[in-house]
Short mmCIF file of C-alpha atoms and ligand atoms in Angstrom, two decimals:
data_model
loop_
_atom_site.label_atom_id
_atom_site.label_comp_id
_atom_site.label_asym_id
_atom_site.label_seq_id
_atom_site.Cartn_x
_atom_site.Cartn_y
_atom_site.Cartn_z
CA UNK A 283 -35.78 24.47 60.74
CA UNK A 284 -37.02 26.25 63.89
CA UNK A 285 -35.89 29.94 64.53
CA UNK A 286 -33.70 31.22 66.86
CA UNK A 287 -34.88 33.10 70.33
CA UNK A 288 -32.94 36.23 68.17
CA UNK A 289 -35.47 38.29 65.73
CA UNK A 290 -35.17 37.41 61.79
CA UNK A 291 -34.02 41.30 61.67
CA UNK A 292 -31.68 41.83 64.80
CA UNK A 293 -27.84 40.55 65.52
CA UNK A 294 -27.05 37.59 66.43
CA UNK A 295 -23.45 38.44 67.65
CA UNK A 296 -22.15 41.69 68.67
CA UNK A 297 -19.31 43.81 69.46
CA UNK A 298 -18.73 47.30 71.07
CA UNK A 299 -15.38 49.15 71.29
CA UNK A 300 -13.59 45.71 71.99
CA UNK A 301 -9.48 46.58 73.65
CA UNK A 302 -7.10 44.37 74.13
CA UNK A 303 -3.24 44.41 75.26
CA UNK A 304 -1.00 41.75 75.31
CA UNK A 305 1.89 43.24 77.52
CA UNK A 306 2.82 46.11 75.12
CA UNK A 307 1.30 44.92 72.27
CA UNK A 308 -2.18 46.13 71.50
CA UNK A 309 -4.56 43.73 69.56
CA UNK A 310 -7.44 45.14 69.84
CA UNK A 311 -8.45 48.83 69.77
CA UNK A 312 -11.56 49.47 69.90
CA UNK A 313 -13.48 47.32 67.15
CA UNK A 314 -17.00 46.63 66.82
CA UNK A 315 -18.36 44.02 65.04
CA UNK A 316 -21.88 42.50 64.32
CA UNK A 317 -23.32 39.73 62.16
CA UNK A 318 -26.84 38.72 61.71
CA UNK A 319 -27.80 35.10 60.89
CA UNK A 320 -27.14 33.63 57.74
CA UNK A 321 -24.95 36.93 57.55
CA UNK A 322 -21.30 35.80 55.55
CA UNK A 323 -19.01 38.23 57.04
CA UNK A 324 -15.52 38.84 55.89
CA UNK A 325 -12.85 40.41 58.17
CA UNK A 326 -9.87 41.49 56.15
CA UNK A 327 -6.99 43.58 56.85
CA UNK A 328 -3.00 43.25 56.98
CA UNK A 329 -1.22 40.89 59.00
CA UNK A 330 -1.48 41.53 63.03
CA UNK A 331 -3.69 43.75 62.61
CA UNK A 332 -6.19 42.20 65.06
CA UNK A 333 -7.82 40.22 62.86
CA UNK A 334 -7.61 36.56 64.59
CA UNK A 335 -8.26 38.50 68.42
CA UNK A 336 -11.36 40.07 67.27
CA UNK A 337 -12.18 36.12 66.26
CA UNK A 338 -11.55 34.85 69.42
CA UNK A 339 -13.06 37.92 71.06
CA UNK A 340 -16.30 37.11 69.92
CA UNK A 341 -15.71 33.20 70.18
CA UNK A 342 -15.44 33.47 73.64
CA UNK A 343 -11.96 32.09 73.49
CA UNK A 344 -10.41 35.26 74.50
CA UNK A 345 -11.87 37.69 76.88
CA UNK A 346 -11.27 41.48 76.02
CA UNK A 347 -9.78 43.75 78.47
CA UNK A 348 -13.28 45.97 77.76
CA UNK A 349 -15.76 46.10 76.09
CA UNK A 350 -18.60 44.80 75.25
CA UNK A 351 -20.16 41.03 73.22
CA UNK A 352 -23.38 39.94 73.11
CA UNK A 353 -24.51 37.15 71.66
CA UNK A 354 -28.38 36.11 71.26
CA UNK A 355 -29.40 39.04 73.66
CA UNK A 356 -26.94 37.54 76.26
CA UNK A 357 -23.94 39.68 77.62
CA UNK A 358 -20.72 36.95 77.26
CA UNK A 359 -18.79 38.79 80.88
CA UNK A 360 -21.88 37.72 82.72
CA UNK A 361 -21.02 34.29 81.48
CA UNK A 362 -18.60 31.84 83.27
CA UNK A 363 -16.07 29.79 81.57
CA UNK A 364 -18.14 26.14 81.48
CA UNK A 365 -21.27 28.60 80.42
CA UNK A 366 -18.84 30.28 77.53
CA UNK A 367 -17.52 26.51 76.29
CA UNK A 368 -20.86 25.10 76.44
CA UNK A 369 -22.38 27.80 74.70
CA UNK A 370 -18.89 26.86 72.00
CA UNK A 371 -20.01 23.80 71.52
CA UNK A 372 -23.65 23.63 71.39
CA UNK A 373 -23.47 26.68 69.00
CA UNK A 374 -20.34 27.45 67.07
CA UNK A 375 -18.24 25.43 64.52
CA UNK A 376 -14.61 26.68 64.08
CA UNK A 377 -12.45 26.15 60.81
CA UNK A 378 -8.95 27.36 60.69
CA UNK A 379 -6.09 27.45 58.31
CA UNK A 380 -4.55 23.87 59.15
CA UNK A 381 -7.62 21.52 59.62
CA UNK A 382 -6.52 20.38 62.65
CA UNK A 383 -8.27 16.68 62.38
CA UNK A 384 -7.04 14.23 65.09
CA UNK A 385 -4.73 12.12 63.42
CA UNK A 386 -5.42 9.02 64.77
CA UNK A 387 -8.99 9.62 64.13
CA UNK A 388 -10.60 8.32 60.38
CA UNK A 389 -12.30 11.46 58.70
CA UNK A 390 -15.70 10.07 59.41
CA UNK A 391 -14.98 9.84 63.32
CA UNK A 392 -13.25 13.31 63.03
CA UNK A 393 -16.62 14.51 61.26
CA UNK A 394 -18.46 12.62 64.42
CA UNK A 395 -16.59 13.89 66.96
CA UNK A 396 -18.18 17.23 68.17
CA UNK A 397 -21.23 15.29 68.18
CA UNK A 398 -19.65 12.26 70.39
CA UNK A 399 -18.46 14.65 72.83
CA UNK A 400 -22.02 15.82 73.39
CA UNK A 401 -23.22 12.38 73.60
CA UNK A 402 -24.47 11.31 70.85
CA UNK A 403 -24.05 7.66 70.39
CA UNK A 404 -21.45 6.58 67.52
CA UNK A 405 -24.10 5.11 65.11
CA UNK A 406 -26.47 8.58 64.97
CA UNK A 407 -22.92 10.66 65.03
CA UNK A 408 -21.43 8.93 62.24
CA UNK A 409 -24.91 9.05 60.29
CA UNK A 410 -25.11 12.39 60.34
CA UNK A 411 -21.40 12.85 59.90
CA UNK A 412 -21.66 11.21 56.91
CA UNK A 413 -24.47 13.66 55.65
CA UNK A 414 -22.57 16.64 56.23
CA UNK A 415 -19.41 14.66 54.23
CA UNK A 416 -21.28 14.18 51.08
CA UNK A 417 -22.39 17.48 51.00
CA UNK A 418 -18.84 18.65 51.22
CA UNK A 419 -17.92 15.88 48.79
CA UNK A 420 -15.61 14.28 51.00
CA UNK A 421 -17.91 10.93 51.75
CA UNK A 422 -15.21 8.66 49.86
CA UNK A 423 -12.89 9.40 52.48
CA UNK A 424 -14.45 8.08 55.43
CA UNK A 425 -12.04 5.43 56.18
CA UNK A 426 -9.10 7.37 55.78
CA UNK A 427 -7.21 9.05 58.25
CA UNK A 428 -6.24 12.85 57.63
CA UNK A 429 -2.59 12.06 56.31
CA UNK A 430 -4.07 9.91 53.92
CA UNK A 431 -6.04 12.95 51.99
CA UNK A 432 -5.09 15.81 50.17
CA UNK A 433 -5.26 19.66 51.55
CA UNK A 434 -8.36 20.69 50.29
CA UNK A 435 -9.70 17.54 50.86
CA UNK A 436 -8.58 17.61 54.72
CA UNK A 437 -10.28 21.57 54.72
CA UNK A 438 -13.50 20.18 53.55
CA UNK A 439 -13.43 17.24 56.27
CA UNK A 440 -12.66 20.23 58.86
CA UNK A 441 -15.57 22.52 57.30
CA UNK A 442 -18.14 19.29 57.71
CA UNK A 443 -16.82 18.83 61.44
CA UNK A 444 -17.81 22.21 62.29
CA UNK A 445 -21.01 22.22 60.81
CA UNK A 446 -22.34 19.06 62.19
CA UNK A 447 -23.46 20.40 65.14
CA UNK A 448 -25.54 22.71 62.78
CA UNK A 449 -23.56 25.92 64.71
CA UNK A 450 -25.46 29.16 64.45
CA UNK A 451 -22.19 30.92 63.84
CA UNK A 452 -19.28 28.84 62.00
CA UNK A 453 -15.65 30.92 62.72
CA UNK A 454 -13.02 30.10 60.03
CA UNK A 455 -10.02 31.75 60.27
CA UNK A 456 -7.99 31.57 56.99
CA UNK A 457 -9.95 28.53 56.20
CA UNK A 458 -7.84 28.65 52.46
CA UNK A 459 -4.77 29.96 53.61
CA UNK A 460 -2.83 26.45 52.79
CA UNK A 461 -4.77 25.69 49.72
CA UNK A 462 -3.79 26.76 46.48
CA UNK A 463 -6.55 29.33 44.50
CA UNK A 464 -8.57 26.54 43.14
CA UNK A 465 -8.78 23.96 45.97
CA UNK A 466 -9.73 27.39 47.83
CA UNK A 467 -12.41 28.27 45.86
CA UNK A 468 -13.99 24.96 45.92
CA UNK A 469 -13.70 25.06 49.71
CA UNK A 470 -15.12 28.59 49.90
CA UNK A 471 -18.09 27.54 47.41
CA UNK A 472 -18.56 24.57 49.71
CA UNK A 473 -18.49 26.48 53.16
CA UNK A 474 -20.72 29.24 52.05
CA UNK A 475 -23.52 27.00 50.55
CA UNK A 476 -23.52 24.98 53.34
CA UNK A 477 -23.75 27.61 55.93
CA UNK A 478 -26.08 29.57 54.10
CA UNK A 479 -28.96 26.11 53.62
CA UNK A 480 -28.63 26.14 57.96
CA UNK A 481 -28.77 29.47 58.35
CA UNK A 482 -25.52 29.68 59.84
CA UNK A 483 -23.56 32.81 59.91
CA UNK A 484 -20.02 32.96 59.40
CA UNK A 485 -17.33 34.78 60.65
CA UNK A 486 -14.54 34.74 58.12
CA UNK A 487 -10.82 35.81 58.59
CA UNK A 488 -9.01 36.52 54.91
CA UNK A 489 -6.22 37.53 53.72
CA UNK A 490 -7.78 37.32 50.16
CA UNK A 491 -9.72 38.96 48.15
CA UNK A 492 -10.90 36.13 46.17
CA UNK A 493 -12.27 34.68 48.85
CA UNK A 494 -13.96 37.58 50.88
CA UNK A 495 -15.54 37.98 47.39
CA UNK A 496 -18.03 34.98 48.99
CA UNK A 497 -19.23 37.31 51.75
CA UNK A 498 -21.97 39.18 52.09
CA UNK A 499 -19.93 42.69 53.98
CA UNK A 500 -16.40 42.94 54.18
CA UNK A 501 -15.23 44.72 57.62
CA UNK A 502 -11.62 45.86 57.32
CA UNK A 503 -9.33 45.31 60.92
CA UNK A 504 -6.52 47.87 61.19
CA UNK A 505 -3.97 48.83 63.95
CA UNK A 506 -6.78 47.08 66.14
CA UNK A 507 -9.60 49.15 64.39
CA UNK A 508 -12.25 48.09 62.77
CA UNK A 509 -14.63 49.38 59.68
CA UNK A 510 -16.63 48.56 57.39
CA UNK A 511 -15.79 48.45 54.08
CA UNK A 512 -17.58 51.20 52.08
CA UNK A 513 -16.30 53.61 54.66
CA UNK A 514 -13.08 53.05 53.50
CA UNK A 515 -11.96 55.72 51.36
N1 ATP B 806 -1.35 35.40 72.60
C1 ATP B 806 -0.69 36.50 72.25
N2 ATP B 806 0.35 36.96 72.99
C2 ATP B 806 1.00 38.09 72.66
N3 ATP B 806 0.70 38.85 71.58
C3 ATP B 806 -0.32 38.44 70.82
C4 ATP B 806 -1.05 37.26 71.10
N4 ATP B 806 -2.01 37.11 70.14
C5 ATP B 806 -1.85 38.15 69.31
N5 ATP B 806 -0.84 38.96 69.71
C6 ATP B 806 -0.41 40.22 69.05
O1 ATP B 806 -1.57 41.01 68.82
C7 ATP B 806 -1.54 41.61 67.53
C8 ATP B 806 -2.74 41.15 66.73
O2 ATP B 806 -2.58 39.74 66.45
P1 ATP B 806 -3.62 38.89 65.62
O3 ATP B 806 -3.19 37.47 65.72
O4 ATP B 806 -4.98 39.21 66.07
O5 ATP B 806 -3.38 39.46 64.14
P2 ATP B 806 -3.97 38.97 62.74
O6 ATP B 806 -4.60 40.16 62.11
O7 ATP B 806 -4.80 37.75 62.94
O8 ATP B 806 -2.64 38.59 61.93
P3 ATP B 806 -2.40 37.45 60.82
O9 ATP B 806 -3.04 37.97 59.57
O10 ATP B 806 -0.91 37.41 60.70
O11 ATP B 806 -2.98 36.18 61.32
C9 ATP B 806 -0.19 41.24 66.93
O12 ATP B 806 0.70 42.29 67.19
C10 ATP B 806 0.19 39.98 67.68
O13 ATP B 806 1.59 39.85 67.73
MG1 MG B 807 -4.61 35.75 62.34
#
């Protein structure tokens, strides 16, 4: 595996004093963030506090009103919007709380997919689709289509379809949140091994303490805030 442009010590992602207002509403007020490869962050913290906008924030799905995100030494504002998705595709994986698999899709072309859409020809996506399945145990569902498997089955196809594009930063927001505990934990187990042999570091939105309990650093979001843990008192 060859290293990144960004130094084995430095950040790979960043954020400074991130606002942002929907209308009235404030999301975001002024959180900071910053994960270093192969990093397993956890971002916890009650419900609306700003957990899923700091995500996106630093996803380039959503641009903050101000502040600032840098990822691999490059400012995201000076980026346009095909440079942002490009840079989404080539190098993030996303996992959230439903799946989201394309029905009409088997698991193994759902798996393939990210890596169709960059061109890779069907035989060399499904290959290595199937390489990332068996390592999330979920090989002996390639033929079937995503309302044909189980919950924490369908999570684990999701988890392999963000990871075949070997991301440098996987996103998974409430990846568990429709499992129960122990389809969860086998999920989380998965997720975290898999990032971690890549290198990969992963942003992860909780509810739970169970499963931020597979991170590395816990940063806490509240009333748009953020923190890290320990400085909670
Ligand atoms: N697209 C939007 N339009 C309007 N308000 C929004 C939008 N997205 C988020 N908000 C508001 O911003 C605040 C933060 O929302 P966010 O989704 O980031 O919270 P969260 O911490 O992820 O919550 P949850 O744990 O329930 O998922 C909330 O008050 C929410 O209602
Ligand atoms: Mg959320």
């Amino acid at each position: 595996m060859t290293a990144t442009a960004t130094p084995p010590a430095g950040s790979l992602l960043t954020a400074h004093d991130l606002r942002k207002a929907y209308g009235p509403t404030t999301a975001l007020d002024g959180a900071s963030f910053s994960i270093h490869p192969g990093e397993v962050v956890a971002v916890m913290g009650p419900s609306g506090s700003g957990k899923s906008t700091l995500l996106h924030c630093l996803a380039g799905i959503v641009t903050p009103d101000s502040g600032s995100i840098t990822y691999s030494g490059r400012e995201m504002a000076t980026m346009n919007d095909s440079q942002r998705s490009a840079l989404r595709r080539s190098e993030f994986g996303f996992v959230f709380q439903f799946g989201q698999l394309v029905p009409e899709l088997t698991c193994v072309e759902n798996v393939a997919l990210p890596l169709r859409l960059n061109g890779t020809s069907r035989k060399e996506a499904e290959r290595a689709a199937l390489t990332w399945m068996e390592r999330l145990e979920v090989d002996g569902l390639k033929g079937k289509r995503p309302g044909e498997v189980s919950g924490g089955q369908g999570q684990r196809v999701a988890v392999a379809r963000a990871l075949v594009t070997n991301p440098r930063v996987l996103f998974a927001d409430e990846p568990t949140g429709a499992l129960d505990s122990l389809n969860g934990e086998r999920v989380m187990e998965l997720l975290t091994e898999a990032a971690r042999s890549t290198n990969a570091a992963v942003v992860l939105v909780t509810h739970e303490a169970r499963v931020a309990a597979y991170s590395d650093r816990e940063v806490v979001v509240r009333d748009g805030k953020s923190r890290d843990m320990e400085r909670i008192v």
